[in-house]
């Protein structure tokens, strides 16, 4: 699989960290600003797409561990479910961290507020990122066209 | 013949939808004032009480992750199933791996 020229590669080296930091910002501030787990995860997938297109499939095949990404997707879903079950003594999805929890109950508008919402955003972001990366690489590694 | 009937039924459904969407007969767009209180009382509750109930400044995240978290679980499950199905269907075929 042919990859891009030197300008595209250099620009990709500069842009991939920026896109990753911006996506992480969207995920971390999901309870304060527009965005959240799904949107931020889909933004970070842009880094993987740029890496795949700029550096080629062969380079990506050496660096992407399929089992790790599958496991991380499951862990993201489990983090979401675990945060939902924190307040199981009252009800499912009871936001016990916000009402009387030890942390994540700061003043609304600060980063450590809103109970389990940041934890859920992190879990969903991890899940969306690893899942979409797995799907895109499965597509990229598909068997070649006939003729 | 079959295709003409299908097109005709599509036209009938479209016309019925247009009647249902007309402001004089069906639903209204751009609600405000008294209509907001009558038809959008749930949104009114979320906007007024979301901050103290959940604690997040982002009302959409409050609703999606706290008030209606089951929907988000279902959404994540749909995503998980879609990824699993795509990856499972896109594996290389056994005959082509050998050649």
mmCIF file of C-alpha atoms in Angstrom:
data_model
loop_
_atom_site.group_PDB
_atom_site.id
_atom_site.type_symbol
_atom_site.label_atom_id
_atom_site.label_comp_id
_atom_site.label_asym_id
_atom_site.label_seq_id
_atom_site.Cartn_x
_atom_site.Cartn_y
_atom_site.Cartn_z
ATOM 1 C CA UNK A 1 0.000 0.000 0.000
ATOM 2 C CA UNK A 2 1.514 3.267 -1.094
ATOM 3 C CA UNK A 3 1.687 6.099 1.403
ATOM 4 C CA UNK A 4 1.809 9.838 1.026
ATOM 5 C CA UNK A 5 4.689 12.202 0.317
ATOM 6 C CA UNK A 6 6.954 13.966 2.763
ATOM 7 C CA UNK A 7 4.821 17.098 3.162
ATOM 8 C CA UNK A 8 1.741 15.131 4.115
ATOM 9 C CA UNK A 9 3.740 12.983 6.526
ATOM 10 C CA UNK A 10 5.279 16.000 8.253
ATOM 11 C CA UNK A 11 1.927 17.723 8.519
ATOM 12 C CA UNK A 12 0.426 14.549 9.931
ATOM 13 C CA UNK A 13 3.171 14.427 12.573
ATOM 14 C CA UNK A 14 2.237 17.965 13.585
ATOM 15 C CA UNK A 15 -1.536 17.554 13.406
ATOM 16 C CA UNK A 16 -2.078 14.190 15.088
ATOM 17 C CA UNK A 17 -1.149 15.446 18.593
ATOM 18 C CA UNK A 18 -3.282 18.564 18.127
ATOM 19 C CA UNK A 19 -6.348 16.565 17.110
ATOM 20 C CA UNK A 20 -5.772 14.166 19.979
ATOM 21 C CA UNK A 21 -5.494 16.948 22.541
ATOM 22 C CA UNK A 22 -8.611 18.655 21.217
ATOM 23 C CA UNK A 23 -10.605 15.407 21.322
ATOM 24 C CA UNK A 24 -9.429 14.755 24.869
ATOM 25 C CA UNK A 25 -10.515 18.255 25.795
ATOM 26 C CA UNK A 26 -13.991 17.609 24.383
ATOM 27 C CA UNK A 27 -14.264 14.363 26.362
ATOM 28 C CA UNK A 28 -12.955 15.810 29.643
ATOM 29 C CA UNK A 29 -15.220 18.876 29.495
ATOM 30 C CA UNK A 30 -18.275 16.888 28.435
ATOM 31 C CA UNK A 31 -20.272 18.075 31.443
ATOM 32 C CA UNK A 32 -19.332 21.729 30.999
ATOM 33 C CA UNK A 33 -19.253 22.547 27.291
ATOM 34 C CA UNK A 34 -20.978 21.136 24.213
ATOM 35 C CA UNK A 35 -19.645 17.736 23.283
ATOM 36 C CA UNK A 36 -19.059 14.623 25.306
ATOM 37 C CA UNK A 37 -17.977 11.046 25.000
ATOM 38 C CA UNK A 38 -19.392 10.225 21.593
ATOM 39 C CA UNK A 39 -18.318 13.460 19.941
ATOM 40 C CA UNK A 40 -14.852 13.517 21.482
ATOM 41 C CA UNK A 41 -14.247 9.857 20.696
ATOM 42 C CA UNK A 42 -15.200 10.412 17.080
ATOM 43 C CA UNK A 43 -12.812 13.389 17.009
ATOM 44 C CA UNK A 44 -9.897 11.318 18.287
ATOM 45 C CA UNK A 45 -10.615 8.704 15.627
ATOM 46 C CA UNK A 46 -9.508 11.433 13.205
ATOM 47 C CA UNK A 47 -5.949 10.909 14.443
ATOM 48 C CA UNK A 48 -6.107 7.228 13.585
ATOM 49 C CA UNK A 49 -7.552 7.987 10.150
ATOM 50 C CA UNK A 50 -4.861 10.562 9.465
ATOM 51 C CA UNK A 51 -2.172 8.128 10.614
ATOM 52 C CA UNK A 52 -3.573 5.374 8.420
ATOM 53 C CA UNK A 53 -3.843 7.558 5.322
ATOM 54 C CA UNK A 54 -0.548 9.409 5.724
ATOM 55 C CA UNK A 55 1.715 6.523 6.739
ATOM 56 C CA UNK A 56 0.057 3.603 4.974
ATOM 57 C CA UNK A 57 -1.468 0.317 6.028
ATOM 58 C CA UNK A 58 1.839 -1.516 6.497
ATOM 59 C CA UNK A 59 3.093 0.988 9.046
ATOM 60 C CA UNK A 60 -0.268 0.886 10.829
ATOM 61 C CA UNK A 61 -0.304 -2.914 10.881
ATOM 62 C CA UNK A 62 2.894 -2.922 12.919
ATOM 63 C CA UNK A 63 1.561 -0.513 15.533
ATOM 64 C CA UNK A 64 -2.085 -1.462 15.985
ATOM 65 C CA UNK A 65 -2.709 -4.371 18.331
ATOM 66 C CA UNK A 66 -6.105 -5.828 17.472
ATOM 67 C CA UNK A 67 -6.599 -7.632 20.787
ATOM 68 C CA UNK A 68 -5.720 -4.522 22.802
ATOM 69 C CA UNK A 69 -8.316 -2.424 20.988
ATOM 70 C CA UNK A 70 -11.016 -5.071 21.369
ATOM 71 C CA UNK A 71 -10.274 -5.349 25.089
ATOM 72 C CA UNK A 72 -10.286 -1.571 25.558
ATOM 73 C CA UNK A 73 -13.679 -1.286 23.897
ATOM 74 C CA UNK A 74 -15.124 -3.754 26.363
ATOM 75 C CA UNK A 75 -13.433 -1.963 29.256
ATOM 76 C CA UNK A 76 -14.986 1.335 28.146
ATOM 77 C CA UNK A 77 -18.441 -0.195 28.227
ATOM 78 C CA UNK A 78 -17.741 -1.725 31.650
ATOM 79 C CA UNK A 79 -16.609 1.646 33.021
ATOM 80 C CA UNK A 80 -19.909 3.128 31.854
ATOM 81 C CA UNK A 81 -21.933 0.338 33.483
ATOM 82 C CA UNK A 82 -19.845 0.507 36.662
ATOM 83 C CA UNK A 83 -20.441 4.247 36.992
ATOM 84 C CA UNK A 84 -24.150 3.643 36.460
ATOM 85 C CA UNK A 85 -24.191 1.009 39.208
ATOM 86 C CA UNK A 86 -22.384 3.150 41.806
ATOM 87 C CA UNK A 87 -25.647 4.241 43.360
ATOM 88 C CA UNK A 88 -27.316 0.875 43.126
ATOM 89 C CA UNK A 89 -28.337 1.091 46.794
ATOM 90 C CA UNK A 90 -30.876 3.764 45.775
ATOM 91 C CA UNK A 91 -31.560 3.116 42.108
ATOM 92 C CA UNK A 92 -29.809 2.280 38.876
ATOM 93 C CA UNK A 93 -28.316 5.484 37.441
ATOM 94 C CA UNK A 94 -28.640 7.244 40.805
ATOM 95 C CA UNK A 95 -25.964 9.940 40.766
ATOM 96 C CA UNK A 96 -24.603 9.137 44.232
ATOM 97 C CA UNK A 97 -21.255 10.842 43.600
ATOM 98 C CA UNK A 98 -23.024 14.134 43.097
ATOM 99 C CA UNK A 99 -25.484 13.880 45.994
ATOM 100 C CA UNK A 100 -23.165 12.624 48.744
ATOM 101 C CA UNK A 101 -20.054 11.195 47.156
ATOM 102 C CA UNK A 102 -16.518 11.862 48.288
ATOM 103 C CA UNK A 103 -15.308 13.302 44.985
ATOM 104 C CA UNK A 104 -16.734 14.783 41.777
ATOM 105 C CA UNK A 105 -19.151 16.864 43.865
ATOM 106 C CA UNK A 106 -17.536 20.281 43.520
ATOM 107 C CA UNK A 107 -19.251 23.516 42.626
ATOM 108 C CA UNK A 108 -21.169 23.207 39.326
ATOM 109 C CA UNK A 109 -19.066 24.519 36.490
ATOM 110 C CA UNK A 110 -15.748 23.257 37.810
ATOM 111 C CA UNK A 111 -13.996 20.255 36.322
ATOM 112 C CA UNK A 112 -14.539 17.942 39.314
ATOM 113 C CA UNK A 113 -18.306 18.280 39.490
ATOM 114 C CA UNK A 114 -21.387 16.546 38.131
ATOM 115 C CA UNK A 115 -20.944 13.175 39.830
ATOM 116 C CA UNK A 116 -20.391 10.247 37.509
ATOM 117 C CA UNK A 117 -20.763 12.267 34.308
ATOM 118 C CA UNK A 118 -16.984 12.705 33.714
ATOM 119 C CA UNK A 119 -16.384 8.994 34.388
ATOM 120 C CA UNK A 120 -19.120 8.042 31.935
ATOM 121 C CA UNK A 121 -17.755 10.477 29.363
ATOM 122 C CA UNK A 122 -14.317 8.899 29.674
ATOM 123 C CA UNK A 123 -15.741 5.377 29.312
ATOM 124 C CA UNK A 124 -17.870 6.256 26.309
ATOM 125 C CA UNK A 125 -15.022 8.158 24.682
ATOM 126 C CA UNK A 126 -12.655 5.206 25.087
ATOM 127 C CA UNK A 127 -15.298 2.864 23.733
ATOM 128 C CA UNK A 128 -16.125 4.977 20.683
ATOM 129 C CA UNK A 129 -12.451 5.627 19.869
ATOM 130 C CA UNK A 130 -11.288 2.007 20.085
ATOM 131 C CA UNK A 131 -14.407 0.654 18.403
ATOM 132 C CA UNK A 132 -14.217 2.980 15.412
ATOM 133 C CA UNK A 133 -10.470 2.378 15.082
ATOM 134 C CA UNK A 134 -11.128 -1.376 15.001
ATOM 135 C CA UNK A 135 -13.804 -0.980 12.334
ATOM 136 C CA UNK A 136 -11.666 1.319 10.173
ATOM 137 C CA UNK A 137 -8.649 -0.992 10.349
ATOM 138 C CA UNK A 138 -10.779 -4.011 9.574
ATOM 139 C CA UNK A 139 -11.944 -2.155 6.457
ATOM 140 C CA UNK A 140 -8.416 -1.083 5.530
ATOM 141 C CA UNK A 141 -7.031 -4.604 5.879
ATOM 142 C CA UNK A 142 -9.800 -6.125 3.779
ATOM 143 C CA UNK A 143 -8.705 -8.401 0.953
ATOM 144 C CA UNK A 144 -7.625 -6.710 -2.244
ATOM 145 C CA UNK A 145 -9.886 -6.000 -5.181
ATOM 146 C CA UNK A 146 -10.083 -8.730 -7.800
ATOM 147 C CA UNK A 147 -8.406 -7.530 -11.054
ATOM 148 C CA UNK B 1 -47.594 -1.814 -12.373
ATOM 149 C CA UNK B 2 -46.177 -2.762 -9.004
ATOM 150 C CA UNK B 3 -43.808 0.170 -9.128
ATOM 151 C CA UNK B 4 -46.618 2.587 -10.005
ATOM 152 C CA UNK B 5 -48.645 1.362 -7.029
ATOM 153 C CA UNK B 6 -45.649 1.774 -4.759
ATOM 154 C CA UNK B 7 -45.111 5.319 -6.014
ATOM 155 C CA UNK B 8 -48.819 6.113 -5.540
ATOM 156 C CA UNK B 9 -48.786 4.872 -1.939
ATOM 157 C CA UNK B 10 -45.615 6.860 -1.302
ATOM 158 C CA UNK B 11 -47.389 9.978 -2.566
ATOM 159 C CA UNK B 12 -50.391 9.307 -0.305
ATOM 160 C CA UNK B 13 -48.132 8.868 2.744
ATOM 161 C CA UNK B 14 -46.261 12.052 1.867
ATOM 162 C CA UNK B 15 -49.517 14.027 1.530
ATOM 163 C CA UNK B 16 -50.771 12.717 4.871
ATOM 164 C CA UNK B 17 -47.502 13.710 6.515
ATOM 165 C CA UNK B 18 -47.737 17.181 5.008
ATOM 166 C CA UNK B 19 -51.264 17.565 6.446
ATOM 167 C CA UNK B 20 -50.075 16.384 9.852
ATOM 168 C CA UNK B 21 -47.200 18.871 9.804
ATOM 169 C CA UNK B 22 -49.299 21.891 8.826
ATOM 170 C CA UNK B 23 -49.624 24.410 11.684
ATOM 171 C CA UNK B 24 -53.355 24.914 11.231
ATOM 172 C CA UNK B 25 -54.188 21.234 11.603
ATOM 173 C CA UNK B 26 -51.289 19.421 13.235
ATOM 174 C CA UNK B 27 -48.152 20.280 15.145
ATOM 175 C CA UNK B 28 -46.740 23.777 15.499
ATOM 176 C CA UNK B 29 -43.187 24.960 15.015
ATOM 177 C CA UNK B 30 -41.359 27.594 17.029
ATOM 178 C CA UNK B 31 -43.297 27.227 20.267
ATOM 179 C CA UNK B 32 -43.152 30.052 22.770
ATOM 180 C CA UNK B 33 -45.051 31.677 25.611
ATOM 181 C CA UNK B 34 -48.092 29.705 26.735
ATOM 182 C CA UNK B 35 -47.521 26.975 24.145
ATOM 183 C CA UNK B 36 -44.102 26.335 25.657
ATOM 184 C CA UNK B 37 -45.690 25.706 29.053
ATOM 185 C CA UNK B 38 -48.368 23.455 27.546
ATOM 186 C CA UNK B 39 -46.345 21.303 25.168
ATOM 187 C CA UNK B 40 -42.753 21.486 26.426
ATOM 188 C CA UNK B 41 -43.144 21.155 30.190
ATOM 189 C CA UNK B 42 -40.592 18.320 30.321
ATOM 190 C CA UNK B 43 -37.944 20.476 28.675
ATOM 191 C CA UNK B 44 -38.908 23.246 31.081
ATOM 192 C CA UNK B 45 -38.278 20.926 34.020
ATOM 193 C CA UNK B 46 -34.896 19.813 32.667
ATOM 194 C CA UNK B 47 -33.748 23.379 32.068
ATOM 195 C CA UNK B 48 -34.860 24.580 35.503
ATOM 196 C CA UNK B 49 -33.764 21.636 37.662
ATOM 197 C CA UNK B 50 -30.931 20.040 35.693
ATOM 198 C CA UNK B 51 -28.181 21.930 37.485
ATOM 199 C CA UNK B 52 -29.236 20.990 41.000
ATOM 200 C CA UNK B 53 -30.316 17.440 40.142
ATOM 201 C CA UNK B 54 -27.227 16.324 38.213
ATOM 202 C CA UNK B 55 -24.634 19.033 38.680
ATOM 203 C CA UNK B 56 -23.416 19.392 35.103
ATOM 204 C CA UNK B 57 -23.586 22.695 33.273
ATOM 205 C CA UNK B 58 -24.280 20.903 29.984
ATOM 206 C CA UNK B 59 -27.997 20.127 30.021
ATOM 207 C CA UNK B 60 -27.737 17.729 27.081
ATOM 208 C CA UNK B 61 -25.128 15.642 28.912
ATOM 209 C CA UNK B 62 -27.265 15.772 32.059
ATOM 210 C CA UNK B 63 -30.252 14.351 30.192
ATOM 211 C CA UNK B 64 -28.360 11.819 28.112
ATOM 212 C CA UNK B 65 -26.198 10.380 30.894
ATOM 213 C CA UNK B 66 -28.330 10.826 34.013
ATOM 214 C CA UNK B 67 -32.050 11.340 33.414
ATOM 215 C CA UNK B 68 -32.153 8.978 30.446
ATOM 216 C CA UNK B 69 -29.081 6.859 30.956
ATOM 217 C CA UNK B 70 -30.767 3.695 29.759
ATOM 218 C CA UNK B 71 -30.963 5.179 26.274
ATOM 219 C CA UNK B 72 -27.228 5.764 26.341
ATOM 220 C CA UNK B 73 -26.591 2.190 27.448
ATOM 221 C CA UNK B 74 -28.657 1.037 24.486
ATOM 222 C CA UNK B 75 -26.787 3.383 22.189
ATOM 223 C CA UNK B 76 -23.436 2.064 23.392
ATOM 224 C CA UNK B 77 -24.701 -1.486 22.912
ATOM 225 C CA UNK B 78 -25.770 -0.675 19.356
ATOM 226 C CA UNK B 79 -22.313 0.742 18.654
ATOM 227 C CA UNK B 80 -20.635 -2.296 20.197
ATOM 228 C CA UNK B 81 -22.764 -4.681 18.138
ATOM 229 C CA UNK B 82 -22.145 -2.738 14.948
ATOM 230 C CA UNK B 83 -18.373 -2.788 15.483
ATOM 231 C CA UNK B 84 -18.381 -6.473 16.383
ATOM 232 C CA UNK B 85 -20.458 -7.323 13.318
ATOM 233 C CA UNK B 86 -18.293 -5.258 10.999
ATOM 234 C CA UNK B 87 -15.045 -6.724 12.309
ATOM 235 C CA UNK B 88 -16.447 -10.259 12.228
ATOM 236 C CA UNK B 89 -17.692 -9.894 8.637
ATOM 237 C CA UNK B 90 -14.505 -8.266 7.356
ATOM 238 C CA UNK B 91 -12.129 -11.045 8.403
ATOM 239 C CA UNK B 92 -10.112 -12.536 5.525
ATOM 240 C CA UNK B 93 -11.502 -15.654 3.949
ATOM 241 C CA UNK B 94 -9.716 -18.870 4.746
ATOM 242 C CA UNK B 95 -8.905 -19.716 1.133
ATOM 243 C CA UNK B 96 -7.349 -16.333 0.458
ATOM 244 C CA UNK B 97 -5.167 -16.361 3.534
ATOM 245 C CA UNK B 98 -3.351 -19.454 2.233
ATOM 246 C CA UNK B 99 -2.534 -18.203 -1.240
#
